[in-house]
Amino acid sequence: MTATPESKTQSKWLAAELKHDSGVYNKHEVVMVRGLGATVWDENGRSYIDCVAGYGVANIGHSHPDVVKAIQEQAGRLMVMPQSVPNDKRAEFLQELVGILPAGLDRVFLCNSGTEAMEAAKKFAITGTGRKRFVSMKRGFSGRSLGALALTWEPKYREPFGDAVDNKNVDFVTYGNIEELRGAVTEETAAVILEPVQGEGGVRPATMEFIQEARRITREKGALLILDEIQTGFCRTGKMFATEHFGVTPDGMTLAKAMAGGVPIGAFVMTGEVADRMPAGGHGTTFGGNPLSMAAGLAAIRAMKREGMAEQAREKGAYFMERLRAIQSPKIREVRGMGLMIGVELKEKSAPYITALEHDEGVMALQATPLVVRFLPPITITREQIDQVVDAFARVLSGVNPRAERQAELAAQAEEKQSE
Ligand SMILES: *Cc1c(COP(=O)(O)O)cnc(C)c1O
């Protein structure tokens, strides 16, 4: 929900953000101050079920106790040490991460965000193949730096920057169209880059054939297959990584979002063959692999394994989608997704319903393309909370507004009192 000038007066924190923020974000009207599991609280103490989870970061829940403890301990021990200097926590994290990756992906470039992981993927693909063309997907999202943006399809993200976004080396193909993909991959292609489930593009899972053919075509042409698992990774889709659903091993994967339980982190993971062709000094970053995020990541991955988060996402996701599909509303076109990465495509713009969910029902959800309502809850969300979200969604779709009704009721009671 977009904050208006009048709402500026509601909260000093909101006012300060509106005044000093760069202005690239449409601000919600709430100021969130705390989170635990799948619940967040605003500055007035109102609770919300959080199906945004920081855009799919808080997979193991907000403020997971293991991550909190790991950060506290590491903060008092060592927070920064560049990657040129080995560190115990980093070594331990690398072993833990490689232990959950598909076999063959055992080399890691550590960074601080998804966008940086995409930048690394491009550079390693170029040095790894000696080629510089990329094939990316229509409706795909790869991040917002100039290099990552070149792989991002949505023209409105690219157009304000004109030809500073150099995507003359990028060919976009229709997601799911094997013939188009085959036509686009040539002896000049360094890599095909795609999301196993398109997130920003409207929550669209790839078909089995598309991913398997992408693997076959890239192998035939000597190009790399790089899966963007920034949103789908770390149990979100019901497996540790979505690629496991498709039975393929890519040459590289980009990771970020949920990897460190809420702390900024990113990685490009790849085969030794790809990594070995990058010259020493060919890439780097100051904060990448810092001991603080390593400690958080280590605790987060161990919690995912111990608590069976992939299994939980699979079961809860199936239940969530089944309940969403049971909503009788002429406004719903389709419910789709994988695990707890769920999209509901409406026959009209989704934004007003997302606003109503937050404002009237205390449920935070996310947009994905103008027509889709996206639910990316923490995997720790309870069935009871899923029921509450689905019931709330059904109410906003049918135009019922319990908050307004409650306010009207209170106003009527107050009037009655006065007239007594
Ligand atoms: C979020 C996201 C990115 C960008 O990650 P940032 O951490 O926001 O830079 C790239 N690709 C996909 C699929 C994403 O969901």
Tab-separated table of N, CA and C in Angstrom, residues 84-240:
chain	number	residue	atom	x	y	z
A	84	SER	N	40.819	-13.338	1.122
A	84	SER	CA	42.207	-13.732	0.875
A	84	SER	C	42.820	-14.348	2.129
A	85	VAL	N	42.175	-14.112	3.273
A	85	VAL	CA	42.680	-14.666	4.533
A	85	VAL	C	41.721	-15.760	5.011
A	86	PRO	N	42.158	-17.001	5.089
A	86	PRO	CA	41.255	-18.064	5.541
A	86	PRO	C	40.687	-17.803	6.936
A	87	ASN	N	39.473	-18.334	7.151
A	87	ASN	CA	38.770	-18.114	8.407
A	87	ASN	C	38.024	-19.404	8.772
A	88	ASP	N	38.010	-19.735	10.063
A	88	ASP	CA	37.391	-21.003	10.484
A	88	ASP	C	35.913	-21.089	10.110
A	89	LYS	N	35.161	-20.017	10.352
A	89	LYS	CA	33.709	-20.053	10.081
A	89	LYS	C	33.433	-20.189	8.593
A	90	ARG	N	34.253	-19.513	7.790
A	90	ARG	CA	34.056	-19.586	6.335
A	90	ARG	C	34.326	-21.009	5.843
A	91	ALA	N	35.414	-21.589	6.344
A	91	ALA	CA	35.760	-22.957	5.931
A	91	ALA	C	34.631	-23.921	6.291
A	92	GLU	N	34.092	-23.736	7.496
A	92	GLU	CA	33.018	-24.610	7.973
A	92	GLU	C	31.753	-24.406	7.128
A	93	PHE	N	31.465	-23.151	6.815
A	93	PHE	CA	30.287	-22.844	5.995
A	93	PHE	C	30.430	-23.461	4.599
A	94	LEU	N	31.601	-23.317	3.999
A	94	LEU	CA	31.814	-23.851	2.649
A	94	LEU	C	31.591	-25.369	2.624
A	95	GLN	N	32.098	-26.047	3.642
A	95	GLN	CA	31.897	-27.504	3.716
A	95	GLN	C	30.417	-27.837	3.838
A	96	GLU	N	29.726	-27.081	4.687
A	96	GLU	CA	28.291	-27.318	4.917
A	96	GLU	C	27.501	-27.057	3.632
A	97	LEU	N	27.817	-25.955	2.950
A	97	LEU	CA	27.089	-25.593	1.719
A	97	LEU	C	27.337	-26.636	0.631
A	98	VAL	N	28.604	-26.965	0.403
A	98	VAL	CA	28.920	-27.935	-0.655
A	98	VAL	C	28.255	-29.279	-0.352
A	99	GLY	N	28.102	-29.573	0.929
A	99	GLY	CA	27.448	-30.820	1.340
A	99	GLY	C	25.991	-30.930	0.910
A	100	ILE	N	25.320	-29.801	0.684
A	100	ILE	CA	23.906	-29.868	0.272
A	100	ILE	C	23.731	-29.576	-1.221
A	101	LEU	N	24.803	-29.204	-1.903
A	101	LEU	CA	24.698	-28.868	-3.335
A	101	LEU	C	24.679	-30.135	-4.195
A	102	PRO	N	24.119	-30.042	-5.413
A	102	PRO	CA	24.196	-31.179	-6.326
A	102	PRO	C	25.659	-31.583	-6.544
A	103	ALA	N	25.880	-32.891	-6.692
A	103	ALA	CA	27.238	-33.406	-6.867
A	103	ALA	C	27.919	-32.710	-8.032
A	104	GLY	N	29.183	-32.355	-7.852
A	104	GLY	CA	29.938	-31.708	-8.934
A	104	GLY	C	30.053	-30.207	-8.727
A	105	LEU	N	29.102	-29.632	-8.003
A	105	LEU	CA	29.195	-28.190	-7.706
A	105	LEU	C	29.916	-28.062	-6.379
A	106	ASP	N	31.215	-27.886	-6.438
A	106	ASP	CA	31.963	-27.851	-5.183
A	106	ASP	C	32.907	-26.652	-5.076
A	107	ARG	N	32.661	-25.634	-5.930
A	107	ARG	CA	33.468	-24.417	-5.841
A	107	ARG	C	32.528	-23.229	-5.697
A	108	VAL	N	32.894	-22.300	-4.815
A	108	VAL	CA	31.957	-21.257	-4.398
A	108	VAL	C	32.598	-19.880	-4.453
A	109	PHE	N	31.935	-18.947	-5.111
A	109	PHE	CA	32.328	-17.539	-4.987
A	109	PHE	C	31.316	-16.871	-4.067
A	110	LEU	N	31.789	-16.355	-2.934
A	110	LEU	CA	30.892	-15.765	-1.933
A	110	LEU	C	30.756	-14.266	-2.123
A	111	CYS	N	29.515	-13.790	-2.029
A	111	CYS	CA	29.257	-12.348	-2.144
A	111	CYS	C	28.095	-11.984	-1.224
A	112	ASN	N	27.380	-10.917	-1.521
A	112	ASN	CA	26.464	-10.366	-0.514
A	112	ASN	C	25.016	-10.208	-0.944
A	113	SER	N	24.700	-10.574	-2.175
A	113	SER	CA	23.319	-10.425	-2.636
A	113	SER	C	23.108	-11.272	-3.882
A	114	GLY	N	21.862	-11.372	-4.284
A	114	GLY	CA	21.536	-12.116	-5.495
A	114	GLY	C	22.114	-11.462	-6.737
A	115	THR	N	22.002	-10.157	-6.789
A	115	THR	CA	22.524	-9.435	-7.946
A	115	THR	C	24.020	-9.690	-8.111
A	116	GLU	N	24.736	-9.650	-7.011
A	116	GLU	CA	26.179	-9.910	-7.078
A	116	GLU	C	26.467	-11.343	-7.501
A	117	ALA	N	25.604	-12.256	-7.101
A	117	ALA	CA	25.780	-13.646	-7.529
A	117	ALA	C	25.605	-13.744	-9.046
A	118	MET	N	24.648	-12.986	-9.592
A	118	MET	CA	24.436	-12.988	-11.052
A	118	MET	C	25.637	-12.381	-11.774
A	119	GLU	N	26.171	-11.313	-11.227
A	119	GLU	CA	27.358	-10.687	-11.828
A	119	GLU	C	28.502	-11.700	-11.874
A	120	ALA	N	28.681	-12.406	-10.759
A	120	ALA	CA	29.753	-13.407	-10.693
A	120	ALA	C	29.492	-14.503	-11.720
A	121	ALA	N	28.236	-14.933	-11.819
A	121	ALA	CA	27.890	-15.999	-12.768
A	121	ALA	C	28.290	-15.596	-14.185
A	122	LYS	N	28.000	-14.355	-14.551
A	122	LYS	CA	28.337	-13.901	-15.904
A	122	LYS	C	29.852	-13.921	-16.121
A	123	LYS	N	30.584	-13.398	-15.156
A	123	LYS	CA	32.033	-13.326	-15.321
A	123	LYS	C	32.665	-14.712	-15.367
A	124	PHE	N	32.235	-15.602	-14.461
A	124	PHE	CA	32.786	-16.969	-14.470
A	124	PHE	C	32.381	-17.719	-15.740
A	125	ALA	N	31.183	-17.421	-16.264
A	125	ALA	CA	30.754	-18.092	-17.498
A	125	ALA	C	31.612	-17.623	-18.675
A	126	ILE	N	31.960	-16.352	-18.671
A	126	ILE	CA	32.781	-15.806	-19.765
A	126	ILE	C	34.186	-16.407	-19.725
A	127	THR	N	34.803	-16.378	-18.553
A	127	THR	CA	36.158	-16.943	-18.479
A	127	THR	C	36.120	-18.473	-18.599
A	128	GLY	N	35.037	-19.059	-18.126
A	128	GLY	CA	34.938	-20.522	-18.144
A	128	GLY	C	34.756	-21.109	-19.532
A	129	THR	N	34.200	-20.313	-20.453
A	129	THR	CA	33.930	-20.839	-21.795
A	129	THR	C	34.690	-20.098	-22.890
A	130	GLY	N	35.228	-18.939	-22.565
A	130	GLY	CA	35.864	-18.116	-23.595
A	130	GLY	C	34.838	-17.520	-24.550
A	131	ARG	N	33.595	-17.494	-24.155
A	131	ARG	CA	32.515	-16.934	-24.980
A	131	ARG	C	31.838	-15.821	-24.189
A	132	LYS	N	31.041	-14.991	-24.879
A	132	LYS	CA	30.432	-13.910	-24.108
A	132	LYS	C	28.943	-13.664	-24.370
A	133	ARG	N	28.263	-14.572	-25.054
A	133	ARG	CA	26.833	-14.377	-25.260
A	133	ARG	C	26.019	-15.167	-24.224
A	134	PHE	N	24.856	-14.612	-23.888
A	134	PHE	CA	23.988	-15.272	-22.909
A	134	PHE	C	22.591	-15.462	-23.462
A	135	VAL	N	21.960	-16.524	-23.022
A	135	VAL	CA	20.543	-16.718	-23.334
A	135	VAL	C	19.790	-16.632	-22.016
A	136	SER	N	18.826	-15.719	-21.985
A	136	SER	CA	18.035	-15.491	-20.783
A	136	SER	C	16.559	-15.662	-21.140
A	137	MET	N	15.698	-15.605	-20.144
A	137	MET	CA	14.296	-15.940	-20.381
A	137	MET	C	13.380	-14.716	-20.359
A	138	LYS	N	12.410	-14.723	-21.262
A	138	LYS	CA	11.360	-13.713	-21.173
A	138	LYS	C	10.651	-13.896	-19.838
A	139	ARG	N	10.268	-12.821	-19.222
A	139	ARG	CA	9.646	-12.776	-17.887
A	139	ARG	C	10.631	-13.127	-16.764
A	140	GLY	N	11.900	-13.327	-17.103
A	140	GLY	CA	12.872	-13.689	-16.078
A	140	GLY	C	13.337	-12.462	-15.303
A	141	PHE	N	13.820	-12.707	-14.091
A	141	PHE	CA	14.368	-11.625	-13.265
A	141	PHE	C	15.724	-12.043	-12.748
A	142	SER	N	16.732	-11.172	-12.948
A	142	SER	CA	18.088	-11.527	-12.529
A	142	SER	C	18.739	-10.493	-11.637
A	143	GLY	N	18.040	-9.404	-11.328
A	143	GLY	CA	18.642	-8.391	-10.464
A	143	GLY	C	18.764	-7.061	-11.172
A	144	ARG	N	19.308	-6.066	-10.450
A	144	ARG	CA	19.183	-4.687	-10.888
A	144	ARG	C	20.482	-3.953	-11.180
A	145	SER	N	21.628	-4.583	-10.948
A	145	SER	CA	22.873	-3.905	-11.354
A	145	SER	C	22.903	-3.906	-12.878
A	146	LEU	N	23.736	-3.080	-13.477
A	146	LEU	CA	23.698	-2.966	-14.939
A	146	LEU	C	23.982	-4.301	-15.618
A	147	GLY	N	24.876	-5.089	-15.022
A	147	GLY	CA	25.197	-6.390	-15.612
A	147	GLY	C	24.072	-7.400	-15.445
A	148	ALA	N	23.508	-7.467	-14.254
A	148	ALA	CA	22.405	-8.405	-14.001
A	148	ALA	C	21.142	-7.954	-14.741
A	149	LEU	N	20.978	-6.646	-14.814
A	149	LEU	CA	19.806	-6.071	-15.488
A	149	LEU	C	19.765	-6.475	-16.959
A	150	ALA	N	20.939	-6.643	-17.549
A	150	ALA	CA	20.994	-7.027	-18.965
A	150	ALA	C	20.337	-8.392	-19.190
A	151	LEU	N	20.272	-9.217	-18.137
A	151	LEU	CA	19.644	-10.538	-18.251
A	151	LEU	C	18.170	-10.485	-17.867
A	152	THR	N	17.746	-9.371	-17.251
A	152	THR	CA	16.370	-9.223	-16.772
A	152	THR	C	15.483	-8.786	-17.925
A	153	TRP	N	14.365	-9.477	-18.072
A	153	TRP	CA	13.562	-9.244	-19.272
A	153	TRP	C	12.709	-7.974	-19.198
A	154	GLU	N	12.057	-7.758	-18.073
A	154	GLU	CA	11.064	-6.682	-17.944
A	154	GLU	C	11.619	-5.333	-18.433
A	155	PRO	N	11.098	-4.840	-19.561
A	155	PRO	CA	11.652	-3.609	-20.145
A	155	PRO	C	11.584	-2.401	-19.210
A	156	LYS	N	10.550	-2.325	-18.359
A	156	LYS	CA	10.442	-1.129	-17.509
A	156	LYS	C	11.583	-1.031	-16.491
A	157	TYR	N	12.228	-2.149	-16.173
A	157	TYR	CA	13.394	-2.095	-15.283
A	157	TYR	C	14.631	-1.600	-16.035
A	158	ARG	N	14.665	-1.853	-17.361
A	158	ARG	CA	15.871	-1.551	-18.143
A	158	ARG	C	15.824	-0.197	-18.832
A	159	GLU	N	14.608	0.157	-19.296
A	159	GLU	CA	14.497	1.310	-20.181
A	159	GLU	C	14.984	2.649	-19.617
A	160	PRO	N	14.783	2.921	-18.311
A	160	PRO	CA	15.254	4.230	-17.811
A	160	PRO	C	16.761	4.432	-18.007
A	161	PHE	N	17.496	3.353	-18.256
A	161	PHE	CA	18.958	3.452	-18.323
A	161	PHE	C	19.512	3.316	-19.733
A	162	GLY	N	18.599	3.229	-20.680
A	162	GLY	CA	18.990	3.232	-22.085
A	162	GLY	C	20.051	2.203	-22.411
A	163	ASP	N	21.019	2.601	-23.270
A	163	ASP	CA	22.002	1.595	-23.691
A	163	ASP	C	23.150	1.424	-22.697
A	164	ALA	N	23.019	2.055	-21.512
A	164	ALA	CA	23.961	1.734	-20.432
A	164	ALA	C	23.750	0.281	-19.997
A	165	VAL	N	22.533	-0.239	-20.221
A	165	VAL	CA	22.299	-1.665	-19.992
A	165	VAL	C	22.663	-2.361	-21.289
A	166	ASP	N	23.821	-2.989	-21.281
A	166	ASP	CA	24.359	-3.536	-22.514
A	166	ASP	C	23.852	-4.957	-22.711
A	167	ASN	N	22.688	-5.089	-23.338
A	167	ASN	CA	22.240	-6.467	-23.552
A	167	ASN	C	22.251	-6.877	-25.025
A	168	LYS	N	23.205	-6.314	-25.753
A	168	LYS	CA	23.333	-6.796	-27.134
A	168	LYS	C	23.938	-8.213	-27.171
A	169	ASN	N	24.489	-8.645	-26.041
A	169	ASN	CA	25.000	-10.015	-25.971
A	169	ASN	C	23.991	-10.987	-25.360
A	170	VAL	N	22.745	-10.526	-25.180
A	170	VAL	CA	21.736	-11.377	-24.539
A	170	VAL	C	20.591	-11.647	-25.504
A	171	ASP	N	20.205	-12.919	-25.621
A	171	ASP	CA	19.014	-13.283	-26.392
A	171	ASP	C	17.958	-13.782	-25.419
A	172	PHE	N	16.757	-13.233	-25.531
A	172	PHE	CA	15.663	-13.675	-24.661
A	172	PHE	C	14.790	-14.680	-25.405
A	173	VAL	N	14.521	-15.795	-24.750
A	173	VAL	CA	13.621	-16.783	-25.349
A	173	VAL	C	12.409	-16.987	-24.438
A	174	THR	N	11.346	-17.496	-25.035
A	174	THR	CA	10.126	-17.738	-24.262
A	174	THR	C	10.361	-18.893	-23.292
A	175	TYR	N	10.080	-18.637	-22.021
A	175	TYR	CA	10.254	-19.641	-20.964
A	175	TYR	C	9.388	-20.851	-21.290
A	176	GLY	N	10.017	-21.995	-21.438
A	176	GLY	CA	9.243	-23.204	-21.719
A	176	GLY	C	9.251	-23.612	-23.185
A	177	ASN	N	9.744	-22.731	-24.063
A	177	ASN	CA	9.719	-23.053	-25.495
A	177	ASN	C	11.053	-23.680	-25.933
A	178	ILE	N	11.047	-24.986	-26.079
A	178	ILE	CA	12.278	-25.733	-26.359
A	178	ILE	C	12.850	-25.379	-27.733
A	179	GLU	N	11.979	-25.210	-28.725
A	179	GLU	CA	12.467	-24.892	-30.078
A	179	GLU	C	13.171	-23.540	-30.107
A	180	GLU	N	12.570	-22.565	-29.448
A	180	GLU	CA	13.198	-21.238	-29.385
A	180	GLU	C	14.553	-21.315	-28.700
A	181	LEU	N	14.600	-22.105	-27.640
A	181	LEU	CA	15.856	-22.248	-26.891
A	181	LEU	C	16.914	-22.890	-27.789
A	182	ARG	N	16.522	-23.941	-28.478
A	182	ARG	CA	17.465	-24.627	-29.354
A	182	ARG	C	18.013	-23.668	-30.422
A	183	GLY	N	17.132	-22.813	-30.933
A	183	GLY	CA	17.540	-21.856	-31.959
A	183	GLY	C	18.476	-20.766	-31.430
A	184	ALA	N	18.347	-20.465	-30.147
A	184	ALA	CA	19.101	-19.338	-29.590
A	184	ALA	C	20.497	-19.732	-29.104
A	185	VAL	N	20.682	-20.998	-28.739
A	185	VAL	CA	21.979	-21.425	-28.189
A	185	VAL	C	22.921	-21.787	-29.337
A	186	THR	N	24.049	-21.092	-29.400
A	186	THR	CA	25.002	-21.324	-30.491
A	186	THR	C	26.397	-21.600	-29.923
A	187	GLU	N	27.349	-21.723	-30.819
A	187	GLU	CA	28.744	-21.931	-30.409
A	187	GLU	C	29.327	-20.684	-29.719
A	188	GLU	N	28.573	-19.584	-29.761
A	188	GLU	CA	29.038	-18.358	-29.079
A	188	GLU	C	28.419	-18.192	-27.696
A	189	THR	N	27.498	-19.077	-27.337
A	189	THR	CA	26.782	-18.919	-26.059
A	189	THR	C	27.645	-19.370	-24.885
A	190	ALA	N	27.889	-18.454	-23.960
A	190	ALA	CA	28.620	-18.822	-22.744
A	190	ALA	C	27.693	-19.591	-21.810
A	191	ALA	N	26.468	-19.097	-21.625
A	191	ALA	CA	25.559	-19.760	-20.683
A	191	ALA	C	24.101	-19.465	-20.995
A	192	VAL	N	23.284	-20.441	-20.660
A	192	VAL	CA	21.832	-20.247	-20.595
A	192	VAL	C	21.525	-20.066	-19.115
A	193	ILE	N	20.824	-18.986	-18.795
A	193	ILE	CA	20.535	-18.681	-17.395
A	193	ILE	C	19.024	-18.661	-17.199
A	194	LEU	N	18.543	-19.445	-16.252
A	194	LEU	CA	17.091	-19.456	-16.033
A	194	LEU	C	16.724	-19.818	-14.605
A	195	GLU	N	15.530	-19.396	-14.206
A	195	GLU	CA	14.980	-19.726	-12.892
A	195	GLU	C	14.149	-21.014	-13.028
A	196	PRO	N	14.355	-22.002	-12.154
A	196	PRO	CA	13.544	-23.224	-12.223
A	196	PRO	C	12.051	-22.943	-12.017
A	197	VAL	N	11.761	-21.935	-11.204
A	197	VAL	CA	10.398	-21.400	-11.102
A	197	VAL	C	10.562	-19.891	-11.226
A	198	GLN	N	9.931	-19.292	-12.209
A	198	GLN	CA	10.061	-17.824	-12.326
A	198	GLN	C	9.295	-17.178	-11.177
A	199	GLY	N	10.003	-16.320	-10.436
A	199	GLY	CA	9.393	-15.675	-9.276
A	199	GLY	C	8.709	-14.376	-9.642
A	200	GLU	N	9.515	-13.338	-9.906
A	200	GLU	CA	8.959	-12.031	-10.264
A	200	GLU	C	8.053	-12.141	-11.494
A	201	GLY	N	8.371	-13.094	-12.363
A	201	GLY	CA	7.615	-13.268	-13.609
A	201	GLY	C	6.242	-13.876	-13.416
A	202	GLY	N	5.817	-14.091	-12.166
A	202	GLY	CA	4.450	-14.540	-11.939
A	202	GLY	C	4.311	-15.926	-11.334
A	203	VAL	N	5.363	-16.442	-10.695
A	203	VAL	CA	5.365	-17.773	-10.088
A	203	VAL	C	5.008	-18.824	-11.145
A	204	ARG	N	5.951	-19.095	-12.012
A	204	ARG	CA	5.735	-20.054	-13.116
A	204	ARG	C	6.768	-21.165	-13.035
A	205	PRO	N	6.366	-22.342	-12.589
A	205	PRO	CA	7.305	-23.464	-12.569
A	205	PRO	C	7.626	-23.902	-13.996
A	206	ALA	N	8.895	-24.250	-14.224
A	206	ALA	CA	9.287	-24.777	-15.533
A	206	ALA	C	8.740	-26.195	-15.674
A	207	THR	N	8.597	-26.651	-16.925
A	207	THR	CA	8.231	-28.049	-17.123
A	207	THR	C	9.498	-28.891	-17.037
A	208	MET	N	9.291	-30.164	-16.730
A	208	MET	CA	10.378	-31.133	-16.672
A	208	MET	C	11.160	-31.142	-17.991
A	209	GLU	N	10.427	-31.179	-19.113
A	209	GLU	CA	11.077	-31.285	-20.428
A	209	GLU	C	11.941	-30.066	-20.704
A	210	PHE	N	11.459	-28.889	-20.295
A	210	PHE	CA	12.202	-27.672	-20.604
A	210	PHE	C	13.559	-27.665	-19.919
A	211	ILE	N	13.575	-27.999	-18.637
A	211	ILE	CA	14.844	-27.994	-17.896
A	211	ILE	C	15.757	-29.110	-18.423
A	212	GLN	N	15.177	-30.263	-18.681
A	212	GLN	CA	16.010	-31.377	-19.163
A	212	GLN	C	16.560	-31.095	-20.558
A	213	GLU	N	15.743	-30.484	-21.413
A	213	GLU	CA	16.219	-30.127	-22.747
A	213	GLU	C	17.272	-29.013	-22.665
A	214	ALA	N	17.069	-28.072	-21.753
A	214	ALA	CA	18.054	-27.001	-21.570
A	214	ALA	C	19.406	-27.609	-21.203
A	215	ARG	N	19.357	-28.653	-20.372
A	215	ARG	CA	20.602	-29.349	-19.997
A	215	ARG	C	21.227	-30.010	-21.233
A	216	ARG	N	20.396	-30.682	-22.027
A	216	ARG	CA	20.906	-31.394	-23.196
A	216	ARG	C	21.475	-30.406	-24.231
A	217	ILE	N	20.727	-29.336	-24.502
A	217	ILE	CA	21.133	-28.383	-25.546
A	217	ILE	C	22.435	-27.680	-25.162
A	218	THR	N	22.538	-27.255	-23.911
A	218	THR	CA	23.753	-26.552	-23.487
A	218	THR	C	24.958	-27.489	-23.578
A	219	ARG	N	24.747	-28.733	-23.194
A	219	ARG	CA	25.857	-29.696	-23.245
A	219	ARG	C	26.312	-29.902	-24.694
A	220	GLU	N	25.350	-30.026	-25.598
A	220	GLU	CA	25.673	-30.221	-27.024
A	220	GLU	C	26.487	-29.058	-27.575
A	221	LYS	N	26.119	-27.847	-27.141
A	221	LYS	CA	26.741	-26.650	-27.722
A	221	LYS	C	27.946	-26.151	-26.932
A	222	GLY	N	28.292	-26.829	-25.853
A	222	GLY	CA	29.437	-26.406	-25.051
A	222	GLY	C	29.177	-25.154	-24.236
A	223	ALA	N	27.878	-24.859	-23.997
A	223	ALA	CA	27.515	-23.708	-23.155
A	223	ALA	C	27.231	-24.202	-21.742
A	224	LEU	N	27.283	-23.295	-20.781
A	224	LEU	CA	26.960	-23.673	-19.406
A	224	LEU	C	25.459	-23.540	-19.180
A	225	LEU	N	24.932	-24.387	-18.303
A	225	LEU	CA	23.564	-24.190	-17.810
A	225	LEU	C	23.684	-23.651	-16.393
A	226	ILE	N	23.189	-22.418	-16.210
A	226	ILE	CA	23.249	-21.799	-14.886
A	226	ILE	C	21.829	-21.598	-14.386
A	227	LEU	N	21.516	-22.199	-13.248
A	227	LEU	CA	20.186	-22.034	-12.673
A	227	LEU	C	20.216	-20.933	-11.626
A	228	ASP	N	19.283	-20.014	-11.761
A	228	ASP	CA	19.120	-18.960	-10.767
A	228	ASP	C	18.206	-19.506	-9.676
A	229	GLU	N	18.819	-19.931	-8.583
A	229	GLU	CA	18.061	-20.495	-7.455
A	229	GLU	C	18.013	-19.497	-6.299
A	230	ILE	N	18.116	-18.223	-6.631
A	230	ILE	CA	18.129	-17.198	-5.587
A	230	ILE	C	16.818	-17.206	-4.791
A	231	GLN	N	15.706	-17.376	-5.500
A	231	GLN	CA	14.409	-17.396	-4.808
A	231	GLN	C	13.944	-18.827	-4.516
A	232	THR	N	14.323	-19.773	-5.386
A	232	THR	CA	13.812	-21.143	-5.255
A	232	THR	C	14.646	-22.002	-4.311
A	233	GLY	N	15.855	-21.563	-4.001
A	233	GLY	CA	16.762	-22.375	-3.195
A	233	GLY	C	16.391	-22.424	-1.726
A	234	PHE	N	17.067	-23.316	-0.999
A	234	PHE	CA	16.943	-23.426	0.452
A	234	PHE	C	15.522	-23.753	0.906
A	235	CYS	N	15.009	-24.822	0.309
A	235	CYS	CA	13.767	-25.492	0.736
A	235	CYS	C	12.477	-24.828	0.264
A	236	ARG	N	12.559	-23.670	-0.336
A	236	ARG	CA	11.346	-22.946	-0.722
A	236	ARG	C	10.365	-23.789	-1.533
A	237	THR	N	10.893	-24.582	-2.487
A	237	THR	CA	9.990	-25.322	-3.392
A	237	THR	C	9.698	-26.755	-2.929
A	238	GLY	N	10.186	-27.111	-1.741
A	238	GLY	CA	9.938	-28.467	-1.258
A	238	GLY	C	11.129	-29.401	-1.427
A	239	LYS	N	12.207	-28.891	-1.975
A	239	LYS	CA	13.500	-29.599	-2.008
A	239	LYS	C	14.535	-28.570	-1.551
A	240	MET	N	15.727	-29.041	-1.174
A	240	MET	CA	16.737	-28.059	-0.788
A	240	MET	C	16.946	-27.078	-1.944
